[in-house]
């Protein structure tokens, strides 16, 4: 099938390239509008009790949960100065009602918590008009320039302004990352290919993947919420994966040219071999990324949509558009060469071959040593602490971060910290009967272990709110335990209680992740095992690959905890540790790293399998397979790290963690797991690595996804030392 596809692509190469160009233009024109359709946030479970509590509070007590917090400050005057009051009051009163539904100032509420300790600053809580995050962000944009108070310093923060600032920061970081990545990648590709013509082709595939994915995301955004963070994954992953696949296709095509094939035959053989590998690799990565849709969080679902789109389009352009381009170029793919052609090394020679020999001389020692290093690096993951994403994700220069810092340092933030029980009652909350029941309920909550008190903080219609105070951080283990104890306290007869506030959100988030994660793991394990069996024809190799991936992931998570949670390398990398990890990030990284690790596993073991089918000797197959694919895998990993390393320079902590985590995962996986551990383990396994029971072996022989359609040539096994 793949060989026939290759011949079709060669014969229809010109119209296919015209269609590709048309697709790129239309996708670019449509996809550029995706930024206006994406939304901030997506880190909360929309079906959780804490979300229902937030919706109840927003309808009944909107002043309690502001959308924007604006800090006004004067170095000489205090809030007691009438001029200070007039400046702030006149500013907020002039805000258009078409964008603002309400606001509260210190002079309205008389709440001491709204005044800084030195009384030189105050904050105004503003509620914005809009039924969802996107509408509220539009309302904020309409008033952002109208918030400056004459004679005072103004800082804009709170959920909506912070989300807006994060979106702007990510957009700037993506532009800078792409601007840096393309020229650096081109230089690296020139070094890898030794020529200018071949170097530009993988970049072209990457560009097509990005513009196509933007269009796909915009279509998806018309039907469901898509997080603004998804664009970062599309831009970086689309470029990185497309370059990997493009590198494999172009390298194989040039290899076929060196064997004396040209024109239709070279394209057909390239698609039938490297094209199949790209297809298997892409499906494996896409399957892993699709696992994020199991979770109820918009952030993870959006990352899945963007990631799957980027990978699928990378595969599509790599095995459709790229072979058509190669068919049009022919031998001109080697044009503008910058180095002399070297005679190919005979099998049994070369640095990668010798490395494999050395590893397989002492496979047990190599395996144990490598496992010891990986497990040591994974150790810090045992102490992981999770937390909620907030303004601390932004750089210190961002207004939202400055507002958060001011609230934590200059204001009594504990005065408004609480766990809120939102109650839906059977009758009027202001009636004498319900008032007595609510008071009794508040007393029970206030006497719960860990609580310092509780009071009725709102009552209107059939909705009431009881706020529970406590000591310590809102996002912590003890606070989470308190929420669960409060949930066990019976509400008034006939009432339904929903617990809200940051602590309740944190608790619901971890509960949802813990409930869903086993199903995601089961899905990924089964799907990956089946795909790898069809690729390798072995019942043991897929299990080995899955276990190695889990080990590689644990190592990455351990390093991330050591850096970002414990605060090591803050000065070098340029961030301020929050003391915890946002819980959605490990899930996203798990899916990405698992998929990309399998990507390299397929690259390596497929080539070893091809050599095994030809040579019939497992040890010789490992050595010759690594010699043929080792340089390509190492080059692909380094190339993929370029855009990811560029993302690690982002000012948004979440994007920085993503970039650092992905770079470490890829380098460690390729250098330690694939190049060192896999050859040693395959040596220990011997011929059993390729074993399958008779019925499964026959099934693989008929339906297996092999590297080549050709029948293997009978060769004498290449002798391998040791």
XYZ file of C-alpha atoms in Angstrom:
722
model
C 0.000 0.000 0.000
C 2.731 2.457 0.957
C 4.803 1.658 -2.096
C 1.762 2.238 -4.317
C 1.175 5.526 -2.500
C 4.748 6.571 -3.220
C 4.330 5.886 -6.935
C 1.059 7.816 -6.980
C 2.711 10.781 -5.270
C 5.511 10.824 -7.822
C 3.143 10.694 -10.790
C 0.850 13.432 -9.404
C 3.569 15.499 -7.749
C 2.837 18.810 -9.508
C -0.920 19.044 -8.830
C -0.293 17.818 -5.270
C 2.167 20.627 -4.673
C -0.299 23.160 -6.074
C -2.943 21.842 -3.655
C -0.414 22.012 -0.808
C 0.333 25.655 -1.606
C -3.385 26.459 -1.763
C -3.950 24.712 1.569
C -1.123 26.696 3.183
C -2.496 30.033 1.943
C -6.094 29.340 2.996
C -5.037 27.872 6.352
C -2.826 30.850 7.060
C -5.555 33.362 6.226
C -8.136 31.567 8.350
C -5.900 30.304 11.140
C -4.411 33.686 12.018
C -7.711 34.561 13.699
C -7.422 31.691 16.182
C -5.927 33.935 18.869
C -9.186 35.878 19.146
C -11.183 32.668 19.604
C -9.097 31.116 22.394
C -9.727 31.605 26.093
C -7.554 31.896 29.181
C -7.662 29.432 32.044
C -9.076 25.944 31.662
C -7.466 24.607 34.843
C -10.712 23.912 36.728
C -13.148 21.023 36.414
C -16.345 22.581 34.976
C -18.516 19.869 36.530
C -17.048 20.043 40.023
C -18.824 21.211 43.165
C -16.354 24.106 43.489
C -17.312 25.331 40.015
C -21.013 25.120 40.893
C -20.255 27.062 44.070
C -18.490 29.751 42.024
C -21.497 30.037 39.697
C -23.878 30.367 42.639
C -21.667 33.005 44.248
C -21.359 34.934 40.995
C -25.133 35.168 40.637
C -25.979 35.890 44.261
C -22.870 37.584 45.716
C -20.745 38.916 42.823
C -18.837 41.364 44.993
C -17.191 38.437 46.795
C -15.263 37.103 43.747
C -14.033 40.035 41.628
C -12.888 39.590 38.039
C -10.297 42.364 38.344
C -8.346 43.795 41.267
C -6.892 47.259 40.661
C -4.300 48.569 43.139
C -3.980 52.359 43.513
C -0.949 53.732 45.332
C 0.548 57.096 46.323
C 3.962 57.474 47.951
C 3.023 60.656 49.869
C -0.762 60.608 50.430
C -2.785 57.992 52.324
C -6.280 56.668 51.632
C -7.542 59.075 54.291
C -6.700 62.031 52.054
C -9.884 63.305 50.332
C -7.904 63.882 47.105
C -6.834 60.220 47.084
C -10.448 59.114 47.573
C -11.759 61.475 44.884
C -9.232 60.307 42.300
C -10.125 56.642 42.779
C -13.879 57.182 43.131
C -14.164 59.409 40.056
C -12.181 56.881 38.003
C -14.303 53.836 38.824
C -17.596 55.729 38.647
C -16.770 56.732 35.083
C -16.327 53.123 33.941
C -18.987 52.167 31.343
C -21.829 49.982 32.587
C -21.675 48.116 29.290
C -18.416 46.539 30.542
C -18.697 46.687 34.360
C -21.522 45.155 36.404
C -20.248 46.334 39.780
C -17.292 47.366 41.900
C -16.360 47.873 45.521
C -13.960 50.363 47.083
C -12.669 50.738 50.625
C -14.839 53.821 51.079
C -17.897 51.681 50.237
C -17.134 48.526 52.226
C -15.018 50.006 55.068
C -13.115 46.701 54.981
C -9.601 47.131 56.504
C -8.369 44.357 54.187
C -8.775 46.747 51.227
C -6.141 49.127 52.631
C -2.404 48.435 52.745
C -0.588 48.256 56.064
C 1.014 51.695 55.481
C -2.340 53.105 54.228
C -0.669 54.447 51.079
C -2.475 51.941 48.806
C -5.922 50.457 48.306
C -7.501 48.066 45.859
C -10.777 48.212 43.982
C -12.610 44.957 43.220
C -14.378 45.039 39.831
C -16.888 42.639 38.298
C -16.944 42.525 34.512
C -19.882 41.935 32.201
C -19.886 38.645 30.324
C -21.198 35.114 30.515
C -17.826 33.430 30.006
C -14.102 34.115 30.271
C -13.840 35.332 26.680
C -16.652 37.865 27.091
C -15.183 39.108 30.357
C -11.785 39.521 28.734
C -13.403 41.636 26.010
C -15.032 43.763 28.713
C -11.663 44.187 30.405
C -10.022 45.271 27.150
C -12.696 47.966 26.823
C -11.857 49.502 30.225
C -8.127 48.715 30.585
C -7.084 52.185 29.427
C -9.729 53.877 31.585
C -8.479 52.536 34.925
C -5.624 55.014 35.483
C -6.454 57.342 38.390
C -4.985 60.889 38.131
C -1.996 61.406 40.405
C -1.834 57.744 41.515
C 0.134 54.671 40.455
C -2.193 52.083 38.925
C -1.591 48.316 38.711
C -4.052 45.937 37.048
C -4.435 42.423 38.410
C -6.949 39.762 39.337
C -8.142 36.743 37.328
C -9.151 38.404 34.041
C -6.314 40.973 33.706
C -3.774 38.324 34.707
C -5.139 35.902 32.104
C -5.036 38.636 29.482
C -1.451 39.503 30.379
C -0.479 35.820 30.275
C -1.979 35.531 26.769
C -0.018 38.561 25.582
C 3.181 37.261 27.165
C 2.761 33.827 25.585
C 2.083 35.392 22.188
C 5.280 37.449 22.415
C 7.265 34.456 23.653
C 5.982 32.265 20.818
C 6.943 34.874 18.230
C 10.415 35.177 19.738
C 10.799 31.392 19.991
C 9.806 30.838 16.371
C 11.969 33.735 15.189
C 14.949 32.211 16.970
C 14.185 28.585 16.119
C 13.900 28.766 12.327
C 17.381 30.190 11.579
C 19.074 27.984 14.205
C 17.268 24.901 12.903
C 18.243 25.740 9.341
C 21.921 25.975 10.330
C 21.715 22.650 12.177
C 19.981 20.990 9.236
C 22.668 22.274 6.878
C 25.242 20.630 9.143
C 23.257 17.364 9.266
C 22.588 17.176 5.504
C 25.703 18.988 4.331
C 23.654 20.973 1.804
C 21.277 23.914 1.572
C 18.555 22.373 -0.602
C 17.887 19.338 1.626
C 18.075 21.454 4.798
C 15.111 23.623 3.830
C 12.643 20.770 3.256
C 11.977 19.718 6.899
C 11.492 23.385 7.827
C 8.923 23.704 5.059
C 7.024 20.723 6.482
C 7.170 22.354 9.926
C 5.721 25.606 8.610
C 2.897 23.762 6.851
C 2.105 21.858 10.033
C 1.907 25.043 12.125
C -0.391 27.005 9.802
C -2.599 23.958 9.273
C -2.881 23.328 13.011
C -3.843 26.958 13.636
C -6.735 26.565 11.206
C -7.817 23.291 12.840
C -7.755 24.877 16.291
C -9.863 27.784 15.101
C -12.463 25.358 13.738
C -12.498 23.462 17.055
C -12.830 26.763 18.940
C -16.174 27.360 17.224
C -17.619 24.325 19.015
C -15.820 24.186 22.360
C -13.476 26.227 24.553
C -9.811 26.131 23.523
C -7.179 27.378 25.961
C -4.753 30.047 24.809
C -1.922 27.787 25.986
C -2.717 25.343 23.151
C -1.023 27.633 20.619
C 2.296 27.210 22.389
C 2.089 23.450 21.915
C 1.015 23.769 18.280
C 3.864 26.102 17.394
C 6.606 24.212 19.186
C 5.477 20.593 18.796
C 4.360 21.100 15.200
C 7.761 22.452 14.257
C 9.739 19.898 16.285
C 7.871 16.759 15.174
C 7.645 17.846 11.537
C 11.401 18.369 11.427
C 11.989 14.911 12.923
C 9.752 13.284 10.339
C 11.081 15.413 7.518
C 14.621 14.511 8.516
C 13.786 10.796 8.366
C 12.073 11.051 4.964
C 14.752 13.198 3.304
C 17.583 11.064 4.727
C 15.990 7.885 3.436
C 15.396 9.427 0.016
C 19.034 10.439 -0.254
C 19.997 6.932 0.832
C 17.905 5.496 -2.000
C 19.595 7.853 -4.451
C 22.993 6.610 -3.249
C 21.849 3.032 -3.945
C 21.307 3.952 -7.575
C 17.535 4.459 -7.516
C 16.021 7.609 -8.936
C 12.704 9.144 -9.873
C 9.626 7.072 -9.144
C 11.529 4.145 -7.671
C 13.362 6.280 -5.088
C 10.148 7.985 -3.947
C 8.259 4.682 -3.785
C 10.966 3.001 -1.692
C 11.208 6.021 0.600
C 7.461 6.070 1.320
C 7.391 2.266 1.686
C 10.137 2.373 4.335
C 10.578 5.705 6.116
C 6.970 6.637 5.330
C 5.743 3.632 7.281
C 7.983 4.479 10.212
C 6.678 8.046 10.235
C 3.109 6.771 10.131
C 3.628 4.410 13.087
C 5.519 7.049 15.056
C 2.885 9.707 14.408
C 0.010 7.428 15.376
C 1.837 6.500 18.585
C 2.380 10.147 19.542
C -1.183 11.124 18.597
C -2.611 8.222 20.633
C -0.637 9.364 23.686
C -1.756 12.980 23.281
C -5.382 11.921 22.818
C -5.222 10.480 26.343
C -5.492 14.017 27.730
C -9.113 14.219 26.526
C -10.033 11.767 29.310
C -9.698 14.623 31.795
C -12.446 17.211 32.350
C -10.063 20.181 32.301
C -10.223 22.558 29.361
C -6.456 23.117 29.514
C -5.636 19.424 28.989
C -8.334 18.939 26.359
C -7.030 21.977 24.454
C -3.482 20.664 24.592
C -4.751 17.369 23.218
C -6.617 19.074 20.350
C -3.591 21.166 19.412
C -1.046 18.401 19.862
C -2.976 15.789 17.866
C -3.602 18.316 15.072
C 0.096 19.235 14.923
C 1.270 15.613 14.869
C -1.320 14.361 12.367
C -0.596 17.224 9.976
C 3.146 16.672 10.398
C 2.660 13.043 9.387
C 0.386 14.030 6.506
C 2.777 16.574 5.003
C 5.791 14.328 5.629
C 4.402 11.368 3.704
C 2.323 13.268 1.128
C 3.711 16.719 0.348
C 7.383 16.020 1.110
C 7.715 12.969 -1.209
C 6.020 15.012 -3.950
C 8.634 17.754 -3.436
C 11.412 15.161 -3.522
C 9.990 13.702 -6.721
C 10.085 17.155 -8.284
C 13.634 17.841 -7.093
C 15.099 14.439 -7.910
C 18.884 14.452 -7.513
C 18.759 18.254 -7.045
C 17.925 17.538 -3.396
C 21.718 17.337 -3.030
C 22.223 20.711 -4.692
C 24.238 23.442 -2.997
C 26.251 20.814 -1.138
C 28.793 22.181 1.331
C 30.900 19.051 1.733
C 32.434 16.329 -0.353
C 30.637 13.078 -0.851
C 32.234 10.363 1.216
C 32.241 6.722 0.296
C 29.787 4.827 2.471
C 31.347 2.809 5.278
C 31.040 -0.957 4.992
C 28.823 -2.599 7.588
C 30.804 -3.426 10.703
C 32.513 -0.062 10.826
C 31.623 3.314 12.247
C 31.403 4.980 15.652
C 27.821 3.907 16.338
C 28.623 0.302 15.468
C 31.629 0.329 17.819
C 29.540 1.942 20.571
C 26.986 -0.862 20.287
C 29.768 -3.433 20.446
C 31.140 -1.871 23.615
C 27.721 -1.728 25.276
C 26.949 -5.344 24.440
C 30.235 -6.648 25.837
C 29.006 -5.922 29.402
C 25.227 -5.582 29.024
C 24.391 -6.349 32.675
C 26.807 -3.704 33.974
C 25.512 -1.103 31.487
C 21.888 -1.904 32.373
C 22.395 -1.716 36.136
C 24.499 1.462 35.925
C 22.002 3.208 33.681
C 19.056 2.205 35.869
C 20.876 3.480 38.961
C 21.427 6.908 37.372
C 17.817 7.186 36.200
C 16.363 6.118 39.559
C 18.610 8.570 41.436
C 17.402 11.429 39.240
C 13.782 10.342 39.790
C 14.059 10.426 43.614
C 12.890 14.059 44.176
C 9.542 13.228 42.550
C 8.548 11.465 45.792
C 8.289 14.899 47.430
C 6.175 16.591 44.765
C 3.749 19.278 45.999
C 0.918 20.441 43.771
C -0.589 23.931 43.620
C -2.959 26.117 41.603
C -1.806 28.337 38.755
C -1.938 32.015 39.716
C -0.258 35.350 38.985
C 3.089 33.937 40.115
C 3.246 32.271 36.697
C 3.951 35.713 35.223
C 7.314 37.508 35.305
C 7.861 40.142 38.009
C 7.543 42.879 35.386
C 3.899 41.954 34.659
C 1.210 44.053 36.341
C -0.782 41.001 37.422
C 2.275 39.625 39.239
C 2.919 43.012 40.869
C -0.663 43.141 42.126
C -0.361 39.627 43.567
C 2.927 40.541 45.249
C 1.333 43.692 46.707
C -1.682 41.796 48.057
C 0.588 39.198 49.681
C 3.072 41.707 51.120
C 1.220 44.974 51.774
C -2.358 43.881 52.489
C -3.974 41.556 54.998
C -4.826 38.848 52.498
C -5.766 36.402 55.276
C -8.682 38.676 56.201
C -10.559 37.679 53.055
C -9.277 34.085 52.868
C -11.984 31.509 53.473
C -13.570 28.263 52.420
C -17.132 29.084 51.366
C -20.119 26.797 51.622
C -22.723 27.884 49.048
C -26.131 26.582 50.027
C -29.227 26.063 47.925
C -32.084 26.155 50.452
C -35.647 24.883 50.361
C -37.062 28.320 51.313
C -36.127 31.990 51.721
C -32.663 32.322 53.267
C -33.713 35.460 55.164
C -36.621 33.795 56.981
C -36.394 33.241 60.725
C -36.505 29.448 60.363
C -33.738 29.317 57.777
C -31.707 31.922 59.646
C -31.640 29.735 62.744
C -30.731 26.656 60.688
C -27.949 28.555 58.938
C -26.553 29.824 62.231
C -26.483 26.297 63.638
C -24.775 25.059 60.477
C -22.165 27.851 60.695
C -21.424 26.884 64.309
C -20.895 23.239 63.298
C -18.516 24.306 60.510
C -16.643 26.676 62.828
C -16.037 23.901 65.354
C -14.620 21.521 62.740
C -10.998 20.507 63.355
C -8.690 22.961 61.532
C -11.243 25.801 61.295
C -10.791 29.018 63.275
C -14.354 30.207 62.861
C -17.344 30.488 60.524
C -20.043 33.056 59.820
C -22.993 33.643 57.492
C -21.503 35.971 54.867
C -24.454 36.213 52.519
C -28.155 35.381 52.214
C -30.517 36.218 49.382
C -33.482 34.356 47.919
C -32.873 30.637 48.367
C -29.088 31.013 48.305
C -26.845 31.477 51.330
C -23.122 31.501 51.954
C -21.229 30.443 55.071
C -17.530 31.399 55.124
C -15.067 29.335 57.157
C -11.732 30.856 58.228
C -8.553 28.906 58.943
C -4.831 29.353 59.439
C -2.163 28.488 56.874
C -1.948 28.593 53.064
C -5.103 28.140 51.006
C -3.401 25.633 48.709
C -1.906 23.009 50.995
C -2.458 19.515 52.334
C -3.905 20.646 55.694
C -6.311 23.057 53.975
C -7.427 20.295 51.630
C -8.025 17.971 54.592
C -10.151 20.707 56.186
C -12.325 20.981 53.068
C -13.032 17.257 53.171
C -13.944 17.415 56.865
C -16.262 20.359 56.174
C -17.986 18.381 53.410
C -18.882 15.728 55.993
C -20.770 18.284 58.120
C -24.520 17.904 57.392
C -26.136 21.052 55.913
C -29.539 22.365 57.031
C -32.461 20.051 56.314
C -33.409 20.044 52.625
C -30.355 22.106 51.616
C -27.565 21.225 49.195
C -24.053 22.526 49.985
C -21.334 23.269 47.401
C -17.891 24.244 48.680
C -15.947 26.946 46.861
C -12.782 28.987 47.145
C -9.221 28.239 46.107
C -8.862 25.361 48.569
C -12.001 23.647 47.290
C -10.884 24.170 43.667
C -7.507 22.625 44.529
C -9.173 19.643 46.200
C -11.572 19.048 43.295
C -8.706 19.344 40.793
C -6.575 16.692 42.487
C -9.608 14.425 42.969
C -10.465 14.607 39.269
C -6.866 13.967 38.235
C -6.519 11.025 40.592
C -9.802 9.477 39.435
C -9.091 9.846 35.718
C -5.350 9.115 35.569
C -5.625 5.280 35.892
C -8.000 5.161 32.908
C -5.660 7.293 30.832
C -2.721 5.043 31.744
C -4.673 1.899 30.878
C -5.742 3.344 27.530
C -2.218 4.449 26.630
C -0.660 1.128 27.676
C -3.089 -0.990 25.633
C -3.043 1.225 22.536
C 0.749 1.594 22.577
C 1.314 -2.116 23.130
C -0.844 -3.015 20.141
C 0.835 -0.444 17.883
C 4.325 -1.557 18.867
C 3.472 -5.212 18.372
C 2.327 -4.436 14.837
C 5.567 -2.532 14.315
C 8.051 -4.987 15.909
C 6.317 -8.372 15.770
C 7.328 -9.135 19.363
C 5.272 -9.638 22.517
C 8.152 -8.611 24.807
C 9.584 -5.499 23.094
C 6.418 -3.388 23.539
C 6.387 -4.235 27.259
C 10.076 -3.329 27.508
C 9.428 -0.018 25.725
C 6.523 0.909 28.026
C 8.538 0.166 31.178
C 11.498 2.183 29.886
C 9.208 5.090 29.089
C 7.791 5.086 32.611
C 11.335 5.125 33.977
C 12.296 7.995 31.671
C 9.188 9.936 32.747
C 9.916 9.447 36.450
C 13.421 10.788 35.879
C 12.085 13.895 34.152
C 9.531 14.562 36.881
C 12.207 14.159 39.531
C 14.408 16.757 37.840
C 11.472 19.170 37.434
C 10.602 18.921 41.135
C 14.268 19.515 42.030
C 14.429 22.607 39.808
C 11.013 24.259 39.897
C 9.518 23.147 43.220
C 12.681 23.162 45.313
C 14.023 26.248 43.542
C 17.415 25.037 42.334
C 18.873 26.867 39.316
C 16.478 29.828 39.771
C 19.153 32.338 38.829
C 20.471 30.321 35.893
C 17.085 29.611 34.307
C 15.474 32.869 35.419
C 12.368 32.143 37.515
C 10.957 32.426 41.028
C 9.903 29.103 42.522
C 6.310 28.876 43.744
C 7.171 25.868 45.924
C 4.810 23.606 43.994
C 3.923 22.243 40.551
C 0.654 23.034 38.741
C -1.025 19.564 38.647
C -2.125 19.737 35.008
C 1.486 20.100 33.847
C 2.721 16.592 34.794
C -0.279 15.100 32.988
C 0.483 17.070 29.817
C 4.182 16.276 30.032
C 3.395 12.610 30.653
C 1.379 12.359 27.436
C 3.929 14.322 25.397
C 7.054 12.611 26.693
C 5.470 9.163 26.521
C 4.511 9.730 22.903
C 7.819 11.263 21.813
C 9.840 8.589 23.610
C 7.910 5.971 21.670
C 8.693 8.029 18.580
C 12.417 7.404 19.019
C 11.783 3.820 20.097
C 10.020 3.176 16.801
C 12.820 4.886 14.838
C 15.492 2.749 16.507
C 13.875 -0.639 16.973
C 12.210 -0.611 13.531
C 15.639 -0.284 11.931
C 17.019 -3.000 14.217
C 14.060 -5.188 13.267
C 14.822 -4.612 9.590
C 18.403 -5.739 10.175
C 17.217 -8.742 12.193
C 14.929 -9.816 9.340
C 17.927 -9.544 6.998
C 20.724 -10.962 9.178
C 18.859 -13.375 11.434
C 21.194 -12.511 14.319
C 19.969 -10.324 17.188
C 23.388 -9.060 18.291
C 24.453 -8.160 14.764
C 21.066 -6.528 14.150
C 21.482 -4.222 17.147
C 24.982 -3.133 16.090
C 24.190 -2.545 12.415
C 20.799 -1.017 13.211
C 22.329 1.509 15.606
C 25.010 2.318 13.028
C 22.336 3.073 10.413
C 19.960 5.098 12.597
C 21.995 6.335 15.587
C 23.252 9.549 13.999
C 19.793 10.312 12.656
C 18.122 9.826 16.060
C 20.724 11.976 17.816
C 20.338 14.682 15.162
C 16.542 14.525 15.371
C 16.657 14.886 19.165
C 18.977 17.906 19.020
C 16.829 19.528 16.351
C 13.655 18.963 18.367
C 15.304 20.563 21.405
C 15.926 23.851 19.563
C 12.319 25.178 19.588
C 11.716 23.638 23.024
C 14.791 25.358 24.431
C 13.540 28.606 22.909
C 10.256 28.105 24.785
C 12.258 27.641 28.014
C 13.186 31.338 27.739
C 9.501 32.300 28.188
C 8.623 34.713 30.970
C 5.572 32.571 31.882
C 6.636 29.990 34.459
C 4.391 27.261 33.059
C 5.896 27.611 29.586
C 9.405 27.691 31.046
C 8.732 24.468 32.972
C 7.330 22.926 29.803
C 10.405 23.861 27.750
C 12.957 22.762 30.350
C 11.088 19.524 31.036
C 10.783 18.600 27.381
C 14.438 19.376 26.580
C 15.678 17.295 29.499
C 13.253 14.444 28.714
C 14.277 14.217 25.060
C 18.030 14.433 25.681
C 17.923 11.980 28.585
C 15.643 9.585 26.726
C 17.768 9.496 23.572
C 21.227 9.645 25.183
C 20.598 7.352 28.158
C 17.589 5.169 27.374
C 17.639 4.618 23.590
C 21.377 4.715 22.859
C 22.756 3.132 26.066
C 19.999 1.090 27.695
C 18.173 -0.347 24.673
C 21.239 -2.062 23.083
C 22.273 -3.510 26.459
C 18.776 -4.821 27.237
C 18.367 -6.265 23.727
C 21.679 -8.093 24.175
C 20.432 -9.586 27.439
C 17.152 -10.593 25.812
C 18.854 -12.148 22.778
C 16.572 -13.834 20.249
C 13.731 -13.843 22.795
C 13.365 -10.087 22.144
C 11.766 -10.964 18.804
C 9.682 -13.892 20.057
C 5.961 -14.190 19.478
C 3.678 -17.249 19.781
C 2.921 -18.981 16.492
C -0.520 -17.444 15.843
C 0.704 -13.943 16.698
C 3.841 -14.412 14.603
C 1.687 -15.354 11.613
C -0.574 -12.372 12.292
C 2.453 -10.057 12.319
C 3.777 -11.643 9.127
C 0.520 -10.794 7.368
C -0.495 -7.478 8.920
C 2.626 -6.136 10.602
C 3.777 -2.598 9.892
C 7.315 -3.239 8.704
C 10.091 -0.878 7.710
C 10.246 -2.311 4.208
C 7.925 -4.104 1.811
C 10.861 -5.958 0.310
C 11.652 -9.505 1.211
C 14.837 -9.543 3.268
C 18.006 -10.524 1.464
C 19.787 -13.522 2.900
C 23.100 -12.426 4.367
C 25.692 -13.922 6.615
C 25.449 -12.453 10.104
C 27.921 -9.670 10.728
C 30.266 -10.763 13.539
C 30.002 -8.657 16.669
C 32.627 -8.747 19.359
C 31.524 -10.067 22.752
